Coordinates of C-alpha atoms in Angstrom, one line a residue:
Chain L
G1 CA 131.6 156.2 113.9
A2 CA 132.5 156.5 117.3
V3 CA 135.8 158.3 119.0
V4 CA 135.9 156.6 122.2
S5 CA 135.6 153.0 123.0
Q6 CA 134.4 151.3 126.7
H7 CA 135.7 147.8 127.8
P8 CA 133.2 146.1 128.5
S9 CA 130.0 147.3 128.2
W10 CA 128.4 145.7 131.3
V11 CA 130.0 143.5 134.0
I12 CA 129.1 140.9 137.0
C13 CA 131.2 140.6 139.8
K14 CA 131.1 139.8 143.4
S15 CA 132.2 140.9 146.0
G16 CA 135.4 141.9 146.4
T17 CA 136.8 141.1 143.0
S18 CA 138.8 143.8 141.4
V19 CA 137.3 144.4 137.6
K20 CA 139.0 146.7 135.1
I21 CA 137.3 148.4 132.9
E22 CA 139.1 150.1 129.6
C23 CA 138.7 153.2 127.9
R24 CA 140.7 153.9 124.6
S25 CA 140.3 156.6 122.0
L26 CA 139.6 155.7 118.4
D27 CA 140.6 158.8 116.2
F28 CA 143.4 160.4 117.7
Q29 CA 146.0 160.6 120.8
A30 CA 144.6 161.5 124.7
T31 CA 146.5 163.2 126.5
T32 CA 143.6 163.6 129.1
M33 CA 140.8 162.0 129.4
F34 CA 137.7 161.7 132.3
W35 CA 136.4 159.1 134.6
Y36 CA 133.1 159.5 135.8
R37 CA 130.1 157.7 137.5
Q38 CA 126.4 157.8 137.1
F39 CA 124.1 155.9 140.4
P40 CA 120.2 154.8 139.5
K41 CA 118.4 158.3 138.4
Q42 CA 122.0 160.6 139.4
S43 CA 124.1 162.9 136.9
L44 CA 127.0 162.0 135.9
M45 CA 129.8 163.3 138.9
L46 CA 133.7 162.8 137.5
M47 CA 135.6 160.1 139.8
A48 CA 138.8 161.3 138.0
T49 CA 141.0 163.4 135.0
S50 CA 143.4 161.0 134.0
N51 CA 146.1 162.1 132.7
E52 CA 149.3 160.2 130.6
G53 CA 152.3 159.1 131.2
S54 CA 151.9 161.2 135.5
K55 CA 149.7 160.2 138.3
A56 CA 145.8 161.0 137.9
T57 CA 143.7 163.3 140.2
Y58 CA 141.3 162.4 141.9
E59 CA 138.0 164.8 143.5
Q60 CA 137.7 164.7 146.7
G61 CA 135.9 162.0 148.2
V62 CA 136.8 159.3 145.8
E63 CA 139.6 156.4 146.9
K64 CA 142.4 156.2 144.3
D65 CA 143.8 153.4 146.4
K66 CA 140.5 151.7 145.7
F67 CA 139.5 152.9 142.2
L68 CA 143.0 152.5 140.0
I69 CA 143.6 155.3 136.8
N70 CA 146.3 154.2 134.2
H71 CA 147.4 156.2 131.4
A72 CA 149.8 154.4 130.1
S73 CA 149.9 155.8 126.9
L74 CA 147.8 158.1 124.2
T75 CA 145.5 156.3 123.5
L76 CA 144.5 154.0 126.2
S77 CA 143.0 155.0 129.9
T78 CA 142.1 152.0 132.4
L79 CA 139.8 151.9 136.4
T80 CA 140.4 148.8 138.2
V81 CA 137.5 148.9 140.9
T82 CA 139.8 146.9 144.0
S83 CA 137.8 145.1 146.3
A84 CA 134.6 146.1 144.6
H85 CA 131.3 145.6 147.2
P86 CA 127.3 146.5 146.1
E87 CA 128.0 150.2 147.1
D88 CA 130.6 150.7 143.7
S89 CA 127.3 148.9 141.4
S90 CA 127.3 152.0 139.2
F91 CA 127.3 152.8 134.8
Y92 CA 131.1 154.4 134.9
I93 CA 131.1 156.1 131.7
C94 CA 135.0 157.6 130.6
S95 CA 135.6 160.8 128.3
V96 CA 138.5 162.1 125.7
L97 CA 139.3 165.7 126.0
G98 CA 139.4 166.1 121.9
G99 CA 141.1 169.3 121.1
T100 CA 140.3 172.2 123.3
D101 CA 136.6 172.3 122.2
T102 CA 134.7 169.5 123.3
Q103 CA 134.3 166.1 124.6
Y104 CA 133.6 162.6 123.6
F105 CA 132.4 160.2 126.0
G106 CA 132.1 156.3 125.9
P107 CA 129.0 154.3 125.4
G108 CA 129.5 153.2 129.5
T109 CA 130.3 150.4 131.2
R110 CA 127.5 149.1 134.0
L111 CA 129.0 147.1 136.9
T112 CA 126.8 145.4 138.8
V113 CA 128.8 144.1 142.0
L114 CA 127.0 141.4 144.3
Chain Y
K1 CA 133.0 175.3 142.2
Q2 CA 131.5 175.3 139.2
E3 CA 127.6 174.0 140.4
V4 CA 124.8 173.3 137.2
T5 CA 121.3 173.2 138.8
Q6 CA 118.5 172.0 135.9
I7 CA 114.7 172.6 135.9
P8 CA 112.5 170.3 135.8
A9 CA 113.3 167.6 137.4
A10 CA 111.4 165.7 134.9
L11 CA 108.6 166.9 132.5
S12 CA 105.4 165.2 130.7
V13 CA 104.1 166.6 127.6
P14 CA 101.8 165.6 125.3
E15 CA 103.3 165.3 121.5
G16 CA 103.1 167.9 119.8
E17 CA 103.5 171.2 122.4
N18 CA 107.0 172.7 122.8
L19 CA 108.9 173.0 125.5
V20 CA 111.4 174.7 127.0
L21 CA 114.2 172.9 129.9
N22 CA 116.3 175.6 131.6
C23 CA 119.9 175.4 132.5
S24 CA 121.8 177.2 135.5
F25 CA 124.9 176.9 136.3
T26 CA 127.6 179.1 139.5
D27 CA 129.9 180.5 137.6
S28 CA 129.3 182.6 134.5
A29 CA 133.1 182.5 133.3
I30 CA 132.3 179.9 131.3
Y31 CA 134.2 178.7 128.7
N32 CA 131.5 176.1 126.6
L33 CA 127.8 174.7 127.9
Q34 CA 126.6 171.5 126.7
W35 CA 123.6 169.5 126.0
F36 CA 123.3 166.0 126.2
R37 CA 120.7 163.4 126.0
Q38 CA 120.5 159.5 128.2
D39 CA 118.0 157.2 126.5
P40 CA 117.3 154.8 130.1
G41 CA 120.8 152.7 130.5
K42 CA 122.9 154.4 127.6
G43 CA 125.6 156.4 127.5
L44 CA 125.4 160.3 126.3
T45 CA 124.4 161.8 122.8
S46 CA 126.2 165.4 122.7
L47 CA 123.2 167.1 120.9
L48 CA 124.3 170.7 120.6
L49 CA 128.0 172.8 122.2
I50 CA 127.8 176.9 122.5
Q51 CA 130.4 178.2 122.8
S52 CA 130.6 181.2 125.0
S53 CA 131.2 183.8 122.9
Q54 CA 127.7 181.9 120.9
R55 CA 124.0 183.0 122.6
E56 CA 122.4 179.9 120.1
Q57 CA 122.9 177.8 118.6
T58 CA 120.4 175.1 116.2
S59 CA 120.2 172.1 115.2
G60 CA 116.7 170.2 113.5
R61 CA 114.2 171.1 116.2
L62 CA 116.1 171.9 118.3
N63 CA 117.5 175.4 119.9
A64 CA 120.0 176.3 122.8
S65 CA 121.1 179.2 124.6
L66 CA 123.5 181.1 126.5
D67 CA 123.5 184.0 129.1
K68 CA 126.2 183.8 130.2
S69 CA 125.6 186.9 132.7
S70 CA 122.6 185.4 133.9
G71 CA 124.2 182.1 134.0
R72 CA 121.9 180.5 132.9
S73 CA 120.7 178.5 129.3
T74 CA 117.4 177.1 127.5
L75 CA 117.0 173.9 125.8
Y76 CA 113.6 174.0 123.6
I77 CA 112.3 171.8 121.3
A78 CA 110.0 172.2 119.0
A79 CA 106.5 169.8 117.9
S80 CA 107.8 166.8 120.4
Q81 CA 108.0 163.5 119.9
P82 CA 107.5 160.4 121.5
G83 CA 111.3 160.0 120.6
D84 CA 112.0 162.7 121.7
S85 CA 111.8 160.5 125.7
A86 CA 114.9 160.7 127.2
T87 CA 116.7 162.4 130.2
Y88 CA 118.5 166.1 128.7
L89 CA 121.3 166.8 130.2
C90 CA 123.6 169.5 130.3
A91 CA 126.9 170.7 131.4
A92 CA 129.0 173.5 131.5
R93 CA 133.1 173.5 131.0
N94 CA 135.6 176.3 133.1
S95 CA 137.7 176.2 130.6
G96 CA 139.6 174.1 127.7
N97 CA 141.1 171.6 129.5
T98 CA 139.0 171.0 132.4
P99 CA 135.9 168.4 132.6
L100 CA 132.2 169.3 132.2
V101 CA 130.6 170.5 134.6
F102 CA 126.9 167.9 134.3
G103 CA 123.4 168.5 136.5
K104 CA 121.2 166.1 137.5
G105 CA 119.4 165.6 134.8
T106 CA 115.7 167.0 132.8
R107 CA 113.5 163.8 131.9
L108 CA 111.0 164.3 128.9
S109 CA 108.6 161.9 128.4
V110 CA 106.7 162.6 125.4
I111 CA 103.5 161.2 125.8
A112 CA 101.7 160.2 122.0

């Protein structure tokens, strides 16, 4: 069964609104979660590393005030896209580090900003 | 900083052919390397995981090899089928608690 879930699986919103995406680790407690995004026909690019109980670490070029990450529990991390614009339309995928060998990926959330 | 490159970007083959997808990485001090499959508009399906101490892994018609010294990995698909059509992603990790770094993928089409 699924190890990582994401909600919603897709969302359409108007420009200027905020959208929250949830990532849940179903099988184990996850101290660390990763958020990636994937533009059409591009690869997955790491956005940020989410650490339970502390601030997220953002990759260069990713605005931390625009992409708010909250990892308040060992099974849940949320990504909020604030004041979304059409260029934020993308496929957002979260990932959970399981032990030291494997990253488990969520099914992804497709965001379309009109 | 680790960088992963995949060649070719796209590949079209007739059904039944054996094929090889290539992946190269710049930092040979990897922890492990993973191959994924992604269908259009979908998430990732893990195919094979190779630890740094391993040379290859096999699963059914798939065989992945790893050569750390040359910074290369290959994914071999035997007797390709139309159902194998998808994008194949290679990703490398540099340590046990760092995230996977992905290549841009190879888009495979197997023609019946």
